[in-house]
PDB file of C-alpha atoms in Angstrom:
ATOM      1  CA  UNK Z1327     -33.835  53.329  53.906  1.00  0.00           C
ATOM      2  CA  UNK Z1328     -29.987  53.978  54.369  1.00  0.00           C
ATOM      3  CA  UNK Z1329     -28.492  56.870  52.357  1.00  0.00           C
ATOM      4  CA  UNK Z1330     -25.155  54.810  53.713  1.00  0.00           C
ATOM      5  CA  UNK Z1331     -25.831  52.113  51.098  1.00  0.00           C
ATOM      6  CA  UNK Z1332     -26.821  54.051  48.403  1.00  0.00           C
ATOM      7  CA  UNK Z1333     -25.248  52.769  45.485  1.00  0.00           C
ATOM      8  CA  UNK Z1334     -25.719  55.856  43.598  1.00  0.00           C
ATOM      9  CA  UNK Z1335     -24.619  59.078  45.806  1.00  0.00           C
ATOM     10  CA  UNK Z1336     -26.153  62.392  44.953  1.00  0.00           C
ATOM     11  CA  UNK Z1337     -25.501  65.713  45.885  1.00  0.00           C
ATOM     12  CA  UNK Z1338     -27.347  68.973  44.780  1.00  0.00           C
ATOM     13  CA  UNK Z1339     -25.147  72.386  44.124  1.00  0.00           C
ATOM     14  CA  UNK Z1340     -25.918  75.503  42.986  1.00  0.00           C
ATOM     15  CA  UNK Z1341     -26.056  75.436  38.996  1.00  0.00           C
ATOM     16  CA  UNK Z1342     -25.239  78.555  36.679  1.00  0.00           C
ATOM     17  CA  UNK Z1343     -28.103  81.128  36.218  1.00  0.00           C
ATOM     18  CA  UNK Z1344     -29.745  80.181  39.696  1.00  0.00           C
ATOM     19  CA  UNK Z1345     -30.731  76.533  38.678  1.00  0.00           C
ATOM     20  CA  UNK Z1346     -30.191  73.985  40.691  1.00  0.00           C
ATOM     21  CA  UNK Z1347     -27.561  70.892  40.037  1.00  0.00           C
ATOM     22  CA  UNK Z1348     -27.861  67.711  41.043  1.00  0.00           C
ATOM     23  CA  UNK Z1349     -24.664  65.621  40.620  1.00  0.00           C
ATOM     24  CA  UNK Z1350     -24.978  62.105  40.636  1.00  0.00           C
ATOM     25  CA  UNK Z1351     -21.828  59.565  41.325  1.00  0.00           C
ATOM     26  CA  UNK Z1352     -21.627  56.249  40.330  1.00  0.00           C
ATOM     27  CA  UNK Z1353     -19.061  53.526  40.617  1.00  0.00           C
ATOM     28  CA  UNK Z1354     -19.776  50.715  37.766  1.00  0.00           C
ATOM     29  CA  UNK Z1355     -16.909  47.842  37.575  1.00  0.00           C
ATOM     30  CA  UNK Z1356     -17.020  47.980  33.872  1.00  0.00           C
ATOM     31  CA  UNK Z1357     -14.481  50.167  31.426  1.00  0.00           C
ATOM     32  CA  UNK Z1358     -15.863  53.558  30.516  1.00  0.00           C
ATOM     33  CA  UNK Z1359     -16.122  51.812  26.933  1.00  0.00           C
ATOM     34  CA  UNK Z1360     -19.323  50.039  27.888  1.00  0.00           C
ATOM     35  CA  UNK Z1361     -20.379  52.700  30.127  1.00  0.00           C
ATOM     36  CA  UNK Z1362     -20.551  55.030  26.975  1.00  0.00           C
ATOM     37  CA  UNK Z1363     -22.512  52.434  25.341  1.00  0.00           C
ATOM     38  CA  UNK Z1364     -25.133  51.956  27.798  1.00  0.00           C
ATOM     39  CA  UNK Z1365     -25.596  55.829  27.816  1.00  0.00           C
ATOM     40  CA  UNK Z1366     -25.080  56.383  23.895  1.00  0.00           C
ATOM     41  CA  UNK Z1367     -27.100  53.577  22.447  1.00  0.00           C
ATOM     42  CA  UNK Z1368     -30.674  54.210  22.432  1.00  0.00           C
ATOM     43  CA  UNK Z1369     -31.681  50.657  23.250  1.00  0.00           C
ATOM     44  CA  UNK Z1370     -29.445  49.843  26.034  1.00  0.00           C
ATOM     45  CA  UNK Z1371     -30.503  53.504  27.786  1.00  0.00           C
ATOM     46  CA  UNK Z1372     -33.876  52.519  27.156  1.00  0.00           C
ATOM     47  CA  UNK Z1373     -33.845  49.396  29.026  1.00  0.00           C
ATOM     48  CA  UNK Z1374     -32.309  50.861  31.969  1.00  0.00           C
ATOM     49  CA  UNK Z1375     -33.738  54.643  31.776  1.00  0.00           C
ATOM     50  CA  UNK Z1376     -37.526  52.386  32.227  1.00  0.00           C
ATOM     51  CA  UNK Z1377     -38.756  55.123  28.928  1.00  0.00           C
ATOM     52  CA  UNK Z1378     -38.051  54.942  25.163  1.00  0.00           C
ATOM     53  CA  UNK Z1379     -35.010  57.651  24.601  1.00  0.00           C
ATOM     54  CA  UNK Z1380     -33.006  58.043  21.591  1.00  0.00           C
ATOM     55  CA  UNK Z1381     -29.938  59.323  21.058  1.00  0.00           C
ATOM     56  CA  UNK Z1382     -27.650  60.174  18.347  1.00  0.00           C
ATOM     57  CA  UNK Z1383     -24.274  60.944  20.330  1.00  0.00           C
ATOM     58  CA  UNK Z1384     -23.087  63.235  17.779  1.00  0.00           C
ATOM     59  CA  UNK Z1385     -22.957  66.876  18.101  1.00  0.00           C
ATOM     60  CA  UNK Z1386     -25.913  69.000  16.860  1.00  0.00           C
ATOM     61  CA  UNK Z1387     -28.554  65.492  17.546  1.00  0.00           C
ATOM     62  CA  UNK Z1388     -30.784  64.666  19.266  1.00  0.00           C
ATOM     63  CA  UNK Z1389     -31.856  63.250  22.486  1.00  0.00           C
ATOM     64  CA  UNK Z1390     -35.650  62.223  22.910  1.00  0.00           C
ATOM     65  CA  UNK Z1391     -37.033  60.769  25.751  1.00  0.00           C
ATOM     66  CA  UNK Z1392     -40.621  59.812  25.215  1.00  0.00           C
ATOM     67  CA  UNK Z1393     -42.391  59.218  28.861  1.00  0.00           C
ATOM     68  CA  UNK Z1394     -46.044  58.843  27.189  1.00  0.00           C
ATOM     69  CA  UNK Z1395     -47.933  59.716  24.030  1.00  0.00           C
ATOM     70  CA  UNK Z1396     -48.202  63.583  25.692  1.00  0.00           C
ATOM     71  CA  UNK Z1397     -44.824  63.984  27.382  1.00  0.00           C
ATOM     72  CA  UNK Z1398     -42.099  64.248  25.161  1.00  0.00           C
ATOM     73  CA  UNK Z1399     -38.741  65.900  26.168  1.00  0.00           C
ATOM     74  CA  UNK Z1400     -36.321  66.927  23.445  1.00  0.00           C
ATOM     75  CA  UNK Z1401     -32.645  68.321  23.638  1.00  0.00           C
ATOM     76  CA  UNK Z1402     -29.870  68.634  21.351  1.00  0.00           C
ATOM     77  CA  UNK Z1403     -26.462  67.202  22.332  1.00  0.00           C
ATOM     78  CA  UNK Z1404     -24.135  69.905  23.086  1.00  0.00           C
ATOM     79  CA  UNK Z1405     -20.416  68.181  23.301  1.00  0.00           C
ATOM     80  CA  UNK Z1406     -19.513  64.365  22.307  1.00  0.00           C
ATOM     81  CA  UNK Z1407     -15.749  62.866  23.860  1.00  0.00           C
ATOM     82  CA  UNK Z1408     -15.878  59.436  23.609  1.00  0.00           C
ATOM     83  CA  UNK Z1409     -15.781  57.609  26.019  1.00  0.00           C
ATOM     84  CA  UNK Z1410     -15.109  60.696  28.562  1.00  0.00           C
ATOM     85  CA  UNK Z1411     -17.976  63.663  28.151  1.00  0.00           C
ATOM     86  CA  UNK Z1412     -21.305  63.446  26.477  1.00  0.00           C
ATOM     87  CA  UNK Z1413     -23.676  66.619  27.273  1.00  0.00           C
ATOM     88  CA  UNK Z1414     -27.336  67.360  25.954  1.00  0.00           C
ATOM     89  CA  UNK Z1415     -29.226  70.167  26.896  1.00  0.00           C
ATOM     90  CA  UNK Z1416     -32.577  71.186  26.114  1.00  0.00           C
ATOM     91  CA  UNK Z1417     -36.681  72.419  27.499  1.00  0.00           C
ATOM     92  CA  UNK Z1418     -34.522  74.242  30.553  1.00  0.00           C
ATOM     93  CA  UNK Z1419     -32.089  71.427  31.427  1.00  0.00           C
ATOM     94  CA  UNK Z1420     -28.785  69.898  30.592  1.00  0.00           C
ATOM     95  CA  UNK Z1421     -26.818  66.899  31.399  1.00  0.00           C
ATOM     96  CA  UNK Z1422     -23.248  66.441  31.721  1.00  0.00           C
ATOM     97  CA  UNK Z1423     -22.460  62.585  31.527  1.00  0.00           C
ATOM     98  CA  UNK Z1424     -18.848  62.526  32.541  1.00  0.00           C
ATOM     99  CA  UNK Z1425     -16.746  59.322  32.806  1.00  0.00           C
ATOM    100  CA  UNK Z1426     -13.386  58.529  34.205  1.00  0.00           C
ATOM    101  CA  UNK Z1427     -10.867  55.033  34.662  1.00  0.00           C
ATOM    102  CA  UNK Z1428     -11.198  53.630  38.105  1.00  0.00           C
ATOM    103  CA  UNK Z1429      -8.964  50.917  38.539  1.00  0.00           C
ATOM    104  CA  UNK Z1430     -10.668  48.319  35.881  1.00  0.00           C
ATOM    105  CA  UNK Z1431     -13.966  49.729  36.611  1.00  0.00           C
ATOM    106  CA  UNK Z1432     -15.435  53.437  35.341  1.00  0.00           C
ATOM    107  CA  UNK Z1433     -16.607  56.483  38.127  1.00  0.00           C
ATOM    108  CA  UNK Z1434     -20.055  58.282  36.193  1.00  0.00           C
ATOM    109  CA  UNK Z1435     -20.659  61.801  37.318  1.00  0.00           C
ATOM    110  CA  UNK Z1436     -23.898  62.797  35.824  1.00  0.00           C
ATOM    111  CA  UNK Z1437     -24.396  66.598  36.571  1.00  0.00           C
ATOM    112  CA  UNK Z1438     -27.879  67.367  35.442  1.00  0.00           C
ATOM    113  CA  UNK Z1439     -29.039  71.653  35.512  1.00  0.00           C
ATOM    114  CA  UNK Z1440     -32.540  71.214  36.659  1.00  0.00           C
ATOM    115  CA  UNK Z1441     -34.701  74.000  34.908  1.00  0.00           C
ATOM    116  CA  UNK Z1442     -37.818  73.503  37.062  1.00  0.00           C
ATOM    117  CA  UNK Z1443     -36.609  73.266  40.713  1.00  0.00           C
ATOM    118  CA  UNK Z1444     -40.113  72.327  42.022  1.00  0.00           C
ATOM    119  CA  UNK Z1445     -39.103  68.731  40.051  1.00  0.00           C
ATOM    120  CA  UNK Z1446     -35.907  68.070  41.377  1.00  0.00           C
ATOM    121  CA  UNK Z1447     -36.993  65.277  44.059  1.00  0.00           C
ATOM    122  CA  UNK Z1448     -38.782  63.671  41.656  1.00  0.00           C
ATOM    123  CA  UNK Z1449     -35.709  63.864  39.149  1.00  0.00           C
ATOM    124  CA  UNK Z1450     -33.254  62.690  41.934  1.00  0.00           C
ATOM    125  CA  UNK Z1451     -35.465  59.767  42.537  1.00  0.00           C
ATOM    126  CA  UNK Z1452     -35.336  58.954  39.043  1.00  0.00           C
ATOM    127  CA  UNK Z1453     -32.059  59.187  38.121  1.00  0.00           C
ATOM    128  CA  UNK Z1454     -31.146  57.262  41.401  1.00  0.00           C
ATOM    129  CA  UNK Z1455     -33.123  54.318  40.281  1.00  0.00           C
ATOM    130  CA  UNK Z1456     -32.242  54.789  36.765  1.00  0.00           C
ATOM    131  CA  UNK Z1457     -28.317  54.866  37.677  1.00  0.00           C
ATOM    132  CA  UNK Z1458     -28.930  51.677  39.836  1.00  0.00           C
ATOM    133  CA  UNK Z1459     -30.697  49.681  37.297  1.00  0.00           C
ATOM    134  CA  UNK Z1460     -28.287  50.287  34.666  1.00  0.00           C
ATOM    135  CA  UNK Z1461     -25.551  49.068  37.055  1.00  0.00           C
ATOM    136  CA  UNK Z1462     -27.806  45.476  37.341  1.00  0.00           C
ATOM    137  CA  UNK Z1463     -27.872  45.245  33.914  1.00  0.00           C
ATOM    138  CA  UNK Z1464     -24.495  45.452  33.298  1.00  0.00           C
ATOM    139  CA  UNK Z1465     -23.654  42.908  36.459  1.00  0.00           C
ATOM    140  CA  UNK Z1466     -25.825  40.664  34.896  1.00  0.00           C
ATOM    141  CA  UNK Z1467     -24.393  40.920  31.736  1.00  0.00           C
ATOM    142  CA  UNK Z1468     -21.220  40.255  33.539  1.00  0.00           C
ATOM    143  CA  UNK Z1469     -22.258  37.881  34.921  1.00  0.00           C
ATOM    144  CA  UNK Z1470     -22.018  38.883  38.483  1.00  0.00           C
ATOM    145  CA  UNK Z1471     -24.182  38.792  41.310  1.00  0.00           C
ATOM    146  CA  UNK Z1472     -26.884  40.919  42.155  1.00  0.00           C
ATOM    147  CA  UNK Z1473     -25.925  43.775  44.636  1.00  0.00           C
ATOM    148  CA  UNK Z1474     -27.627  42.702  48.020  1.00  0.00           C
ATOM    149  CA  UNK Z1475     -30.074  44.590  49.772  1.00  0.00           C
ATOM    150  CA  UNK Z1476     -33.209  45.876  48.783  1.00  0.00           C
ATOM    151  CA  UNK Z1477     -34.000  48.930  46.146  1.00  0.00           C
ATOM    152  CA  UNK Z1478     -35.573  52.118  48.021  1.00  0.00           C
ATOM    153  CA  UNK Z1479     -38.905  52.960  46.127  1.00  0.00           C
ATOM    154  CA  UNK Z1480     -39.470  56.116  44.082  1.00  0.00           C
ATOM    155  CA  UNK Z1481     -41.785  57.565  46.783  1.00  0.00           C
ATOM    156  CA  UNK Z1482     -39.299  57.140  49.568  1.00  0.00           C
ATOM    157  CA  UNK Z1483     -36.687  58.444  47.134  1.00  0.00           C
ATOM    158  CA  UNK Z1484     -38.949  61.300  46.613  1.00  0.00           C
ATOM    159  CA  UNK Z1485     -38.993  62.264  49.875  1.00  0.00           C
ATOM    160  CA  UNK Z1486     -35.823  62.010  51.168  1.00  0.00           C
ATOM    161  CA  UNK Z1487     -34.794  64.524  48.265  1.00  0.00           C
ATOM    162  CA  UNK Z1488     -37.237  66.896  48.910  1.00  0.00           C
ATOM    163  CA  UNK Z1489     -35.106  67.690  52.069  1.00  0.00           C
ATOM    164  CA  UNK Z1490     -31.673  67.005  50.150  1.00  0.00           C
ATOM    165  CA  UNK Z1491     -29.855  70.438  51.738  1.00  0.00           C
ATOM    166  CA  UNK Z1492     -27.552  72.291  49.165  1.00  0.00           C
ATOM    167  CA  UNK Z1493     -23.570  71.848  49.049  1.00  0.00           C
ATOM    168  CA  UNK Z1494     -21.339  74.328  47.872  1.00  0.00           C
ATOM    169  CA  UNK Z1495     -19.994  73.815  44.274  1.00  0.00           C
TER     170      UNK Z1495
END
């Protein structure tokens, strides 16, 4: 595993009130337009996210992500700018989805305020492979080819952000 060819780059701060951050950046060669939509549209975050989340990307809904029967994680979304800043927070964390013009593609900063820091490798894994998966489904949409090299696994993502040292805001 090569944190070199990481597609998805992250990076852990410290967050307001003592909480960590983990900020998450991610170059996709599509307009922010269809970024926002695979973010904002439940079905198209489902399929990439790998559990059933719905979202209504207004402000004052909701954002459920539903990992099994018993594990249910609600927030309420805090601040919509389409197709530039979409933020939920809720159950001790929040996410900052922010997206930005590069060249003809779109950069995705996803700063996410982990409440229980004793999770946060196990977040940065999944995000990481989340992040990734949505950029295959978009190249395929596209139409373009598959990113070489193999995908780390979550175990070995796990790990290597256990020890993920902390960068000054």
């Amino acid at each position: 595993m090569d944190p070199e060819t990481f597609r998805t780059r992250t990076t852990r701060h410290p967050g307001p009130d003592g909480k960590p951050l983990l900020r998450f950046t991610h170059d996709y060669p599509d307009p922010p337009e269809r970024v926002w939509r695979a973010i904002t549209d439940s079905g198209e975050h489902s399929s990439w996210f790998g559990f059933r989340v719905d979202v209504e990307p207004v402000e004052g809904g909701k954002v459920t992500v539903t990992f099994s029967p018993e594990m249910v994680v609600r927030a309420r979304v805090v601040e919509v700018d389409e197709p530039r800043r979409f933020v939920y927070a809720g159950e001790g964390d929040a996410y900052r989805w922010l997206l930005s013009p590069q060249g003809d593609g779109c950069r995705l900063v996803l700063e996410n305020e982990v409440g229980d820091p004793g999770h946060l490798p196990q977040s940065a894994a999944g995000f990481h492979l989340a992040l990734d998966k949505m950029g295959e489904l978009l190249d395929r949409e596209a139409g373009r080819p598959a990113p070489h090299g193999g995908q780390p696994s979550f175990d070995d993502l796990v790990k290597y952000y256990s020890e993920l040292p902390e960068q000054p805001s």
